[in-house]
mmCIF file of C-alpha atoms and ligand atoms in Angstrom:
data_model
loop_
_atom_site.group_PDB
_atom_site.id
_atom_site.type_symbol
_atom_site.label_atom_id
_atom_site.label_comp_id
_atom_site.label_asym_id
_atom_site.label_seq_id
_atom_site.Cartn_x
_atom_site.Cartn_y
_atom_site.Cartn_z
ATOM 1 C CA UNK N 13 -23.352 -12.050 18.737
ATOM 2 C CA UNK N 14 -20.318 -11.260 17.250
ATOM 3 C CA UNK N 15 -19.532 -7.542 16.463
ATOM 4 C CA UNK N 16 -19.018 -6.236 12.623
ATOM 5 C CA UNK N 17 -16.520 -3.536 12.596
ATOM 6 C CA UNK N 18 -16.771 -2.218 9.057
ATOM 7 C CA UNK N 19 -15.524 1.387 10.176
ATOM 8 C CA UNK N 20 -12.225 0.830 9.136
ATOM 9 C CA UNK N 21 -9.047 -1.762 8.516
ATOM 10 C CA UNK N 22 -7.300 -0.283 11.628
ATOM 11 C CA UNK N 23 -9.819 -2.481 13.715
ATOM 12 C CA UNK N 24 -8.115 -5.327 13.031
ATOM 13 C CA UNK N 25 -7.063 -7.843 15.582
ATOM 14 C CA UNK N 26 -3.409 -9.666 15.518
ATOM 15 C CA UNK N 27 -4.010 -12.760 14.345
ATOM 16 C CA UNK N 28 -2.075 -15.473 16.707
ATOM 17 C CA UNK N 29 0.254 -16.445 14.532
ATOM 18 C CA UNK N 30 1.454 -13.165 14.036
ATOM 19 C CA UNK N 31 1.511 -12.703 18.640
ATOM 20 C CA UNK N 32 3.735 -15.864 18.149
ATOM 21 C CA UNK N 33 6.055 -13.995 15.730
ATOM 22 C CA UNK N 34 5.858 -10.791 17.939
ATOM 23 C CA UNK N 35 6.890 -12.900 21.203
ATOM 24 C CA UNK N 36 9.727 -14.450 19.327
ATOM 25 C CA UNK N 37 11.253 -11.717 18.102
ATOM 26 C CA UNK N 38 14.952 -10.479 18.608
ATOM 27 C CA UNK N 39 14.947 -6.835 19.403
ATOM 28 C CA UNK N 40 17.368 -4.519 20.159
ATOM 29 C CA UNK N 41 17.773 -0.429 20.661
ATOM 30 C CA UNK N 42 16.440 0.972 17.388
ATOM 31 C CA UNK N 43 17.607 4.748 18.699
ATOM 32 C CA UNK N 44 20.753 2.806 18.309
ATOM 33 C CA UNK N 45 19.965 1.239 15.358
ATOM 34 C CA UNK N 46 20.434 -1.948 17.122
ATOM 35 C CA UNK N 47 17.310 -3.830 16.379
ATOM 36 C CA UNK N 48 17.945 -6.341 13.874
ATOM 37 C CA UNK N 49 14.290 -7.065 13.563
ATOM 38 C CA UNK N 50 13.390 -3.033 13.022
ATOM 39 C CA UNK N 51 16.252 -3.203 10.632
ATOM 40 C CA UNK N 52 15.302 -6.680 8.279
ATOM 41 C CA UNK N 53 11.722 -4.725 7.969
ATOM 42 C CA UNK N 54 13.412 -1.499 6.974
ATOM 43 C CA UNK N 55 16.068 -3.499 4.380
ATOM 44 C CA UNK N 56 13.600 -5.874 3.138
ATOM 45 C CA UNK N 57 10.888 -2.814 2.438
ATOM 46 C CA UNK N 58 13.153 -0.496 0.545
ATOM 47 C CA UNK N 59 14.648 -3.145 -1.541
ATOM 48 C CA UNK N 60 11.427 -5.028 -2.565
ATOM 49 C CA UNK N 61 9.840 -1.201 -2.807
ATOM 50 C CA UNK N 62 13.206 -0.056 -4.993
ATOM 51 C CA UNK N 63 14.892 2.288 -2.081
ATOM 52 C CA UNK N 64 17.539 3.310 -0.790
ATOM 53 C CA UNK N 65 16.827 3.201 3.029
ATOM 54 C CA UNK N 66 13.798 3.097 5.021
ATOM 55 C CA UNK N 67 12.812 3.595 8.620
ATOM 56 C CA UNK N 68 9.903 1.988 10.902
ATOM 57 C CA UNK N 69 7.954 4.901 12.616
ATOM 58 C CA UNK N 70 5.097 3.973 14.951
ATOM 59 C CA UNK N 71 2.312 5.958 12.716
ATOM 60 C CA UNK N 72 1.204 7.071 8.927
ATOM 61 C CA UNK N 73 0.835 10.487 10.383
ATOM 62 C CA UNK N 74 3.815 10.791 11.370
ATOM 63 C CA UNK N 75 5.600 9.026 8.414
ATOM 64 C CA UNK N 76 3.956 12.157 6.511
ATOM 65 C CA UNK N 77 5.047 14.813 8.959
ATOM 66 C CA UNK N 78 8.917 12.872 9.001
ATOM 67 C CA UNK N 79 8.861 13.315 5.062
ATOM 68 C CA UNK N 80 7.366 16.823 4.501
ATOM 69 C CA UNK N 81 9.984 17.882 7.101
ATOM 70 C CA UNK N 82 12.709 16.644 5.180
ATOM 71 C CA UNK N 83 11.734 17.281 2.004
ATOM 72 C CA UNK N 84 11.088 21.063 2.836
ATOM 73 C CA UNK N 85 12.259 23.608 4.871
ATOM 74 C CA UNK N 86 10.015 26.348 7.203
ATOM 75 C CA UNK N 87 8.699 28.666 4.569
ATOM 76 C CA UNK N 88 8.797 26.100 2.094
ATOM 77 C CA UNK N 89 5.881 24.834 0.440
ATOM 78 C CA UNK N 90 4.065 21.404 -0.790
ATOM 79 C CA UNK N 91 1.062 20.740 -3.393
ATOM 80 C CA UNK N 92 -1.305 18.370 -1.803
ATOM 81 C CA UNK N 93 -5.025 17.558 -2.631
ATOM 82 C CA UNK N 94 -7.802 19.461 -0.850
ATOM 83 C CA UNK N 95 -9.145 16.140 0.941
ATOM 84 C CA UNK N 96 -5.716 14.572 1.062
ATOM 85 C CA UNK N 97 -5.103 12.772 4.269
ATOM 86 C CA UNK N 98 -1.799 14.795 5.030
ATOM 87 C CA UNK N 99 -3.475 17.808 4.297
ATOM 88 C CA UNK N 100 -6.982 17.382 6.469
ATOM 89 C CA UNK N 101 -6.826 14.191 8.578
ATOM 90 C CA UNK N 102 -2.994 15.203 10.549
ATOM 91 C CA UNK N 103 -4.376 18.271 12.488
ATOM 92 C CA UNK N 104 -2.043 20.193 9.856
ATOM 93 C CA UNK N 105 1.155 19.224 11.394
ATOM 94 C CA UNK N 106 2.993 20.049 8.388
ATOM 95 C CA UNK N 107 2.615 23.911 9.209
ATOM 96 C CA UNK N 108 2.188 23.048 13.170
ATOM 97 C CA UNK N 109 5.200 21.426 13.306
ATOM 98 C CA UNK N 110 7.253 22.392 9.820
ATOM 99 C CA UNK N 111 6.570 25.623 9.158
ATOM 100 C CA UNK N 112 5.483 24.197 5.941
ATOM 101 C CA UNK N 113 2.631 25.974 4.189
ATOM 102 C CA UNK N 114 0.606 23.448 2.167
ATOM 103 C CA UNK N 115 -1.160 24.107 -1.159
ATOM 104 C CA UNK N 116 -4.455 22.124 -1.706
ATOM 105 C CA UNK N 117 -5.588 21.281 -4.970
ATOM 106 C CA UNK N 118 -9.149 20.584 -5.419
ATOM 107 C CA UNK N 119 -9.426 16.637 -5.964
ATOM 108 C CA UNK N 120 -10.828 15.523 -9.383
ATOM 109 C CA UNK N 121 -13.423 12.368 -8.594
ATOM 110 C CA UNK N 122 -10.701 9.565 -9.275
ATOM 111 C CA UNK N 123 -8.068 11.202 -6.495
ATOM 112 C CA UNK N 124 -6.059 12.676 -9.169
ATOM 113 C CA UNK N 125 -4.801 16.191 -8.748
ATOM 114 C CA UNK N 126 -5.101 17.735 -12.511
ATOM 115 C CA UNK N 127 -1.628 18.526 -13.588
ATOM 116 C CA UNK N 128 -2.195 22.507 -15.378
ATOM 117 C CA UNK N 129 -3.979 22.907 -11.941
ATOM 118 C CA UNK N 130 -0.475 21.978 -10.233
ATOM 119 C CA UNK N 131 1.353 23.979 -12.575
ATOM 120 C CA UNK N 132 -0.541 26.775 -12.034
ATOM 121 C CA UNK N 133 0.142 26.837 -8.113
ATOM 122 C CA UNK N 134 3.781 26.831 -8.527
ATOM 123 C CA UNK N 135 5.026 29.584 -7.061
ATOM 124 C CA UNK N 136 7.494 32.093 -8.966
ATOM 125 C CA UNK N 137 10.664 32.214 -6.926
ATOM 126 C CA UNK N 138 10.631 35.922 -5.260
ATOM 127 C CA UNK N 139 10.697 36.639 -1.744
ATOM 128 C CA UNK N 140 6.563 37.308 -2.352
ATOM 129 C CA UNK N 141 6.206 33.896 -1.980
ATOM 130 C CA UNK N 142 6.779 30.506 0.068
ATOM 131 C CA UNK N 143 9.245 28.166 -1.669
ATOM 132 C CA UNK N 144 7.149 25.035 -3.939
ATOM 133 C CA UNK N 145 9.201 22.376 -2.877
ATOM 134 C CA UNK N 146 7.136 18.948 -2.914
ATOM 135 C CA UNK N 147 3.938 17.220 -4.935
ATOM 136 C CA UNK N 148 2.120 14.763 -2.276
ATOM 137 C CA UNK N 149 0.213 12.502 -3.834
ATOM 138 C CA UNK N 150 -2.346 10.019 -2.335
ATOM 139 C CA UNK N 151 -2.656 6.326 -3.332
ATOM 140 C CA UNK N 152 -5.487 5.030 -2.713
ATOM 141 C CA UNK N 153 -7.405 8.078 -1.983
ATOM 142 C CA UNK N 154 -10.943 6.614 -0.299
ATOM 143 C CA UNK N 155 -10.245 3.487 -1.690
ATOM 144 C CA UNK N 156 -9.370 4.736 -5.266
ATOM 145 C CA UNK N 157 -6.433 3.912 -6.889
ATOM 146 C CA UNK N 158 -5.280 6.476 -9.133
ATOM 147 C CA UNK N 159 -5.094 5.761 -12.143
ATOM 148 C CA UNK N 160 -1.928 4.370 -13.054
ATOM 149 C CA UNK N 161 -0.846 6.335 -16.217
ATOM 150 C CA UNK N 162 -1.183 9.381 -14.368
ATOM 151 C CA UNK N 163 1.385 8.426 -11.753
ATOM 152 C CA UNK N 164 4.365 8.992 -14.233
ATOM 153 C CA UNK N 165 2.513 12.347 -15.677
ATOM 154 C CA UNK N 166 3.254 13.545 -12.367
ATOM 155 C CA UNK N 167 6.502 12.682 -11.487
ATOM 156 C CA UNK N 168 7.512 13.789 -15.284
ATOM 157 C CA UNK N 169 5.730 17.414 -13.813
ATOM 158 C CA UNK N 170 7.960 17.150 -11.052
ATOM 159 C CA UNK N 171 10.743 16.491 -12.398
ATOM 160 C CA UNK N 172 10.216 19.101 -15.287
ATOM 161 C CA UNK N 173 9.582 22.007 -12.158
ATOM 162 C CA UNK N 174 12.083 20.099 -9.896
ATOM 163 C CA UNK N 175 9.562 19.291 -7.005
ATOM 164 C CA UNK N 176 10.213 16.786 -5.027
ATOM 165 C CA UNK N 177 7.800 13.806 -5.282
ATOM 166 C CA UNK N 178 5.969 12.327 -1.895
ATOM 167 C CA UNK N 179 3.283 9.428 -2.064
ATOM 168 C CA UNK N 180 1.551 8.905 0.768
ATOM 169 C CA UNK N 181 0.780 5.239 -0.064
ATOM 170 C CA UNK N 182 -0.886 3.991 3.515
ATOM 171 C CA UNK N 183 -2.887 1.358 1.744
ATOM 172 C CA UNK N 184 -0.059 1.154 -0.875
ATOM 173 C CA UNK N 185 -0.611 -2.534 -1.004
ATOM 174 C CA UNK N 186 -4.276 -1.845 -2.096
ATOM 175 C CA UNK N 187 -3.753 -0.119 -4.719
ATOM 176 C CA UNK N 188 -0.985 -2.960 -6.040
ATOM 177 C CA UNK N 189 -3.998 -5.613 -5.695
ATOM 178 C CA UNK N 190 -6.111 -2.958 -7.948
ATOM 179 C CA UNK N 191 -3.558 -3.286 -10.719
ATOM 180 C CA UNK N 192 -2.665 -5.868 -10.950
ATOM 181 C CA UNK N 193 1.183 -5.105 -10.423
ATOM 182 C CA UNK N 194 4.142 -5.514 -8.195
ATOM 183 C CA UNK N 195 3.735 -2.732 -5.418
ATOM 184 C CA UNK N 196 7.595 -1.296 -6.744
ATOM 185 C CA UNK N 197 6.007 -0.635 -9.991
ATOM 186 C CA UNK N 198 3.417 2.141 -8.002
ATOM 187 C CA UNK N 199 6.055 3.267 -5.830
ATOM 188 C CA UNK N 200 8.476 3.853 -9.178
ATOM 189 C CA UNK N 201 9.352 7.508 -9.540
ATOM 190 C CA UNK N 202 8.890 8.885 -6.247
ATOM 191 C CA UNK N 203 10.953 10.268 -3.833
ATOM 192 C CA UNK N 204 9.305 9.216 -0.748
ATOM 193 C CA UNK N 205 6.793 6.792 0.124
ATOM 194 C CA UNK N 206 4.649 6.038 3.215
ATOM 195 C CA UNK N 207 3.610 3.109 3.785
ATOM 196 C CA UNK N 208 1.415 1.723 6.257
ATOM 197 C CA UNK N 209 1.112 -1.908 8.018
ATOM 198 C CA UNK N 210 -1.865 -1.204 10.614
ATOM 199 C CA UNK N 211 -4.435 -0.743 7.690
ATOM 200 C CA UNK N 212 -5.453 -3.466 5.665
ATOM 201 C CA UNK N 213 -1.742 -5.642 6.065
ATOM 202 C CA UNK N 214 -3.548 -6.091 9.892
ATOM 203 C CA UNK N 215 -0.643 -5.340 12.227
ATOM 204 C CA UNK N 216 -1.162 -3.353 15.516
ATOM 205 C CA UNK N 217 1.293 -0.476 14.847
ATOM 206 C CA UNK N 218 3.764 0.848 12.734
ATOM 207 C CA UNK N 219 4.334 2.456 9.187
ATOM 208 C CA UNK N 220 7.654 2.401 7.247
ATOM 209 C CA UNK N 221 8.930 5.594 5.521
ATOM 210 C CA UNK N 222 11.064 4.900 2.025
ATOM 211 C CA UNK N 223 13.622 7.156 0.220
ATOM 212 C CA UNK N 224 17.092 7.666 -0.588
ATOM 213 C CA UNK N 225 19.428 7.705 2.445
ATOM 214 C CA UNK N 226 20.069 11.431 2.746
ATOM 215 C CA UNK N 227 16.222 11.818 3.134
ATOM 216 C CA UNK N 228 16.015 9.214 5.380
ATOM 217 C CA UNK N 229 18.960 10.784 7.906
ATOM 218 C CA UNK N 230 16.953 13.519 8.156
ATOM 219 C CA UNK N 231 13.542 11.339 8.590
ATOM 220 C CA UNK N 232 15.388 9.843 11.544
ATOM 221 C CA UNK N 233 16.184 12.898 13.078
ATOM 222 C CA UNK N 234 12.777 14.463 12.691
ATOM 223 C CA UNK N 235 11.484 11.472 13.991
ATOM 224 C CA UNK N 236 13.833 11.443 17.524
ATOM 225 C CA UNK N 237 12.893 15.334 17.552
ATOM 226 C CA UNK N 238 9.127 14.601 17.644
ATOM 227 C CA UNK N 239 9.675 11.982 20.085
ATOM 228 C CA UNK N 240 9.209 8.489 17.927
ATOM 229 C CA UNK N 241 12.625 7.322 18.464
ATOM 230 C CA UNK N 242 11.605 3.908 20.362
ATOM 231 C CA UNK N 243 13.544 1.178 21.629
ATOM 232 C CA UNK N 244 12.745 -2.121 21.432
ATOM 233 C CA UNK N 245 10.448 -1.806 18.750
ATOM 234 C CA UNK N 246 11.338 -5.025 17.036
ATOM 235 C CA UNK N 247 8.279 -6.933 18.785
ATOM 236 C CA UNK N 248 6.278 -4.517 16.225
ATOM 237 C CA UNK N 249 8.441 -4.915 13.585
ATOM 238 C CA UNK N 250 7.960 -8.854 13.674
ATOM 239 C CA UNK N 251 4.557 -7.969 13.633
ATOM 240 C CA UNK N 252 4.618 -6.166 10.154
ATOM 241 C CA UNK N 253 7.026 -8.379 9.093
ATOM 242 C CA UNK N 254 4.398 -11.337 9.381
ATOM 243 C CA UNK N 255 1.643 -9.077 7.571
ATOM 244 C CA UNK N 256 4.506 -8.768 4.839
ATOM 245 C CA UNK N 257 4.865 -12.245 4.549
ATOM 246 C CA UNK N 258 0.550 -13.608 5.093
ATOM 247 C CA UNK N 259 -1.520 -10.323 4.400
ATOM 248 C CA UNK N 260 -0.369 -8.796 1.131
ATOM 249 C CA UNK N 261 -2.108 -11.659 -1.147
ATOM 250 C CA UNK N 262 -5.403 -11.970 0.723
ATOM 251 C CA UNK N 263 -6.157 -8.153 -0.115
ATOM 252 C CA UNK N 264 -7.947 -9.474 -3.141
ATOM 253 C CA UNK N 265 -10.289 -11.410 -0.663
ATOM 254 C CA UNK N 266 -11.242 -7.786 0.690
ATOM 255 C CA UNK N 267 -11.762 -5.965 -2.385
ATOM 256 C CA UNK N 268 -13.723 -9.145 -3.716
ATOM 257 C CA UNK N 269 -16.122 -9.121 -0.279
ATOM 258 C CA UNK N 270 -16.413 -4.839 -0.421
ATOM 259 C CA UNK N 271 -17.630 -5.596 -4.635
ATOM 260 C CA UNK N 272 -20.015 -8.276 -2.936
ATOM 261 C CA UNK N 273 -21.003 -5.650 -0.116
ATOM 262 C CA UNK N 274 -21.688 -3.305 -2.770
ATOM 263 C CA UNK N 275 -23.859 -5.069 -5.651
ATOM 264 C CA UNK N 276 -26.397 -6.432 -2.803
ATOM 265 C CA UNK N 277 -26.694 -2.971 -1.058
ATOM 266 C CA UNK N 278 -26.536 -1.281 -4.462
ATOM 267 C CA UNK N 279 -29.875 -3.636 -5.149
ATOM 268 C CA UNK N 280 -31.931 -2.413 -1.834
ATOM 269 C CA UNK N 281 -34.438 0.423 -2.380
ATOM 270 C CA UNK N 282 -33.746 3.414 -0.614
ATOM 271 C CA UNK N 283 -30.150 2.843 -0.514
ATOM 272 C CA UNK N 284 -27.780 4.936 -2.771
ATOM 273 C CA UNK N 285 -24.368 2.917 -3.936
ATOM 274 C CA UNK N 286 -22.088 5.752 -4.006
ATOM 275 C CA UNK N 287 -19.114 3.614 -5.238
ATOM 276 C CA UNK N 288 -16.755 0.947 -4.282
ATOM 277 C CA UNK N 289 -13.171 1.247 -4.391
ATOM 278 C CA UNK N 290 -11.345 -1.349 -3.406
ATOM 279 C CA UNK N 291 -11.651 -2.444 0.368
ATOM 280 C CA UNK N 292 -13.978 0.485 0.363
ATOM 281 C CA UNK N 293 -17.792 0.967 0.050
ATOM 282 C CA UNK N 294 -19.429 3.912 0.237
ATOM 283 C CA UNK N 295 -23.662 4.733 0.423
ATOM 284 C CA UNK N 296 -26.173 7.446 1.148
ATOM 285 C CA UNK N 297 -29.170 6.860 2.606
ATOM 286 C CA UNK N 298 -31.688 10.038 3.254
ATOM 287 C CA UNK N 299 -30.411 12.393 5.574
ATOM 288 C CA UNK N 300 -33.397 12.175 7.704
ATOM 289 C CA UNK N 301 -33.090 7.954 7.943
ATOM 290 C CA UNK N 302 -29.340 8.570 9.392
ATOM 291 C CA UNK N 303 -29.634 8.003 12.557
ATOM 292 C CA UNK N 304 -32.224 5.492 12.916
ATOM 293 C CA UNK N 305 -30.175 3.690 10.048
ATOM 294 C CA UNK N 306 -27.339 3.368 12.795
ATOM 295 C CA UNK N 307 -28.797 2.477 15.784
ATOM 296 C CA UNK N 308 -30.856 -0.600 13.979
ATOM 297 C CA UNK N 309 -27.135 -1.887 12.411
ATOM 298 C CA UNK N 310 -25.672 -0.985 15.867
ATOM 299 C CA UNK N 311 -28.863 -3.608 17.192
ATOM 300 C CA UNK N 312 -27.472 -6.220 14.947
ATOM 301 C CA UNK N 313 -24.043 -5.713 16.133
ATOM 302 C CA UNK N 314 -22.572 -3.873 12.753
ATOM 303 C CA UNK N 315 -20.492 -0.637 13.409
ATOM 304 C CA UNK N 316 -19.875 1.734 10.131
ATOM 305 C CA UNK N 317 -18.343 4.891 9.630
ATOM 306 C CA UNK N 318 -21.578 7.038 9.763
ATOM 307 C CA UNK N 319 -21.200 10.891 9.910
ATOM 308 C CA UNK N 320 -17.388 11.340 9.497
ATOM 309 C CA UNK N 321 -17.599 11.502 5.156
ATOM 310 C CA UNK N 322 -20.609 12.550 3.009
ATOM 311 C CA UNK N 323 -21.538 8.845 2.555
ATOM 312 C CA UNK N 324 -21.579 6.356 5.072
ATOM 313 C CA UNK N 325 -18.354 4.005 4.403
ATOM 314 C CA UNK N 326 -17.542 0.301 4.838
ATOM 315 C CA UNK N 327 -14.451 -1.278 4.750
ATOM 316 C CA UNK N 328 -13.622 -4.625 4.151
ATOM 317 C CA UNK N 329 -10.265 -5.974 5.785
ATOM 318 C CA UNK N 330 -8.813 -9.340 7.622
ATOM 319 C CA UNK N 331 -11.528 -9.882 10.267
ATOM 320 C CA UNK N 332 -14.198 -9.395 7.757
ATOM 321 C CA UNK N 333 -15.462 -12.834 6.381
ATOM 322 C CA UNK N 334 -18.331 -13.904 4.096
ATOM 323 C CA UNK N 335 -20.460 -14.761 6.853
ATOM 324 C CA UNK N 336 -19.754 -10.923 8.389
ATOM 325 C CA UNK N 337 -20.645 -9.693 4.710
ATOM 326 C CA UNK N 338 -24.266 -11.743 4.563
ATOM 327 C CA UNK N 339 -24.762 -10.460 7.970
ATOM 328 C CA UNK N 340 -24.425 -7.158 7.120
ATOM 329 C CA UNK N 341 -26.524 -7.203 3.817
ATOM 330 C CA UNK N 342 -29.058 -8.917 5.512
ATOM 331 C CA UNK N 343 -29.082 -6.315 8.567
ATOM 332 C CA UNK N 344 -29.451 -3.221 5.854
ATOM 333 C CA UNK N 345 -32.119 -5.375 4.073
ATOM 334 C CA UNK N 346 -34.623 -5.309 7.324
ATOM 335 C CA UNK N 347 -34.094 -1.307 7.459
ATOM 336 C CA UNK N 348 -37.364 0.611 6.791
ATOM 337 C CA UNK N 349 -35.952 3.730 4.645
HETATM 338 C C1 PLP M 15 -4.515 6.039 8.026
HETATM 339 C C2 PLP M 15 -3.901 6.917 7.028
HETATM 340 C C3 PLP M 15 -2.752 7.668 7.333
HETATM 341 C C4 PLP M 15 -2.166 7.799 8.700
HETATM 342 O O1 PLP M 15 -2.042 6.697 9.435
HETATM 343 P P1 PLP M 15 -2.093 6.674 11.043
HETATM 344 O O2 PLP M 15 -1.264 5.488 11.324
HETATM 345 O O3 PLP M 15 -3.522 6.526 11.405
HETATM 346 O O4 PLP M 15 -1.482 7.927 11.558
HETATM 347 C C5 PLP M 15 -2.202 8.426 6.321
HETATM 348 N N1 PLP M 15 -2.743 8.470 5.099
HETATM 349 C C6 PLP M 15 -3.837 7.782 4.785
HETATM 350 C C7 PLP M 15 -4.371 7.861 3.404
HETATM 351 C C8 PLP M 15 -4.455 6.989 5.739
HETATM 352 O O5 PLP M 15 -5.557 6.315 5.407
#
């Protein structure tokens, strides 16, 4: 029986095509900036993303960490939202690791962090006080893309309290497919952008930071300093460059099979639909059904994200077809809640 990972799109499997393309690949140093694959990834992203310079860093985690250290300075501060993935899913490296002190915001329900509520947590310049530096926004935030409007009525906030402006954009490319837009209109206005290729694009490894090029000198730094400056990394980068090139347009296949996921579980009894976003689905069964719940999907060979969120979550991505979607509505179907 074949397994259904629905946990997450970093389960993914390289497709063979895209081994081919990693085997292939020219490499070079990168610490030298040497490897012309690592560099076409990093020129192609930041001028189809509208940026200056870019660099390929093995992780979204530390993509984050490379930009809130060059953004800000220890005993400088950035506004983040409460259940922001920078904020609560990096073991806090910004303050580990920076000496940056963040400053949640409570999350409204679409992602969005309200504006006067920013404002307000901007910090009067006086020794009292860490230095606001940065707004870090999150897009998509559990599968939500903000919503688009509200993207420029931050950056105008931004600008207006000069902040710098940070997105964490990890499933960027998801939230492009949810407009209905070019992916440089979402990244338009900030300062800094993380992107990430081992989510839904399906690569093994890697995430590509975007700015101007001062930021980016200091990125690169930050990066050798926390030990990411790799060598031959180009087999990776040949990697992301074929989930550029095969894995941005069949996103709308995901979000299409997580909508599917979610209108037939939304129709079982027992079951709670607690939204779908996306690639994402999330429900709530009773508390008391949990466990049982996920050792009769584990019997059928289905693995979800049970435990980690409120809601148990399902995410749609590459190795997910219609087949693994029927066999997973099927398998909550013969659950006694
Ligand atoms: C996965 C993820 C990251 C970090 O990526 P890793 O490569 O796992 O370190 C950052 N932000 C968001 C929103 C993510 O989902």
């Amino acid at each position: 029986m074949r397994t259904i990972d629905l946990r997450s799109d970093t389960v993914t499997q390289p497709a063979e095509a895209m081994r081919d393309a990693m085997l292939r690949a020219p490499v070079g140093d990168d610490v030298y900036g040497e490897d012309p694959t690592v560099n076409a990834l990093q020129d192609r992203l930041a001028a189809e993303l509208g940026f200056a310079s870019a660099l390929f860093v093995p992780t979204g985690t530390q993509s984050n960490l490379l930009a809130l250290m060059s953004h800000c300075e220890r005993g400088d501060e950035y506004i983040v939202g409460g259940d922001a993935h920078t904020y609560k899913f990096e073991g806090g490296g910004a303050a580990v690791l920076g000496s940056i002190q963040p400053q949640p915001i409570p999350q409204a329900a679409d992602g969005t962090l309200p504006l006067d509520k920013v404002e307000a947590a901007i910090k009067p310049v006086d020794p009292h006080f860490a230095r606001t530096r940065l707004l870090a926004l999150e897009n998509t935030w559990h599968g939500r893309a903000l919503p688009f409007e509200y993207l420029a009525q931050a950056r105008e906030l931004a600008t207006r309290r000069g902040l710098g402006f940070h997105l964490d954009g990890a499933r960027l490319y998801n939230a492009a497919t949810a407009y209905g837009r070019p992916a440089r209109e979402v990244t338009a206005g900030f300062d800094s952008v993380s992107v990430c290729l081992s989510k839904g694009l399906g690569a093994p490894v890697g995430s590509v930071l975007l700015g101007d090029s001062k930021l980016i000198d200091r990125a690169r730094r930050w990066r050798k300093v926390t030990g990411g400056g790799w060598r031959q990394a180009g087999m990776l980068a040949a990697a992301a460059m074929h989930a550029l090139d095969h894995h941005v347009a069949r996103l709308a296949e995901d979000h299409a099979r997580a909508r599917r996921l979610a209108d037939a579980l939304s129709a079982i009894d027992g079951l709670t639909l607690q939204g779908c976003h996306t690639n994402m689905v999330f429900v709530d069964v009773p508390a008391p059904r949990l466990q049982d719940l996920a050792k009769h999907m584990a019997t059928h060979g289905i693995r979800l994200s049970i435990g980690y969120l409120p809601s148990i979550r399902l995410v749609t991505h590459l190795d997910i077809d219609d087949e693994g979607v029927e066999r997973t509505v099927d398998a909550f179907r013969s659950f006694r809640y």
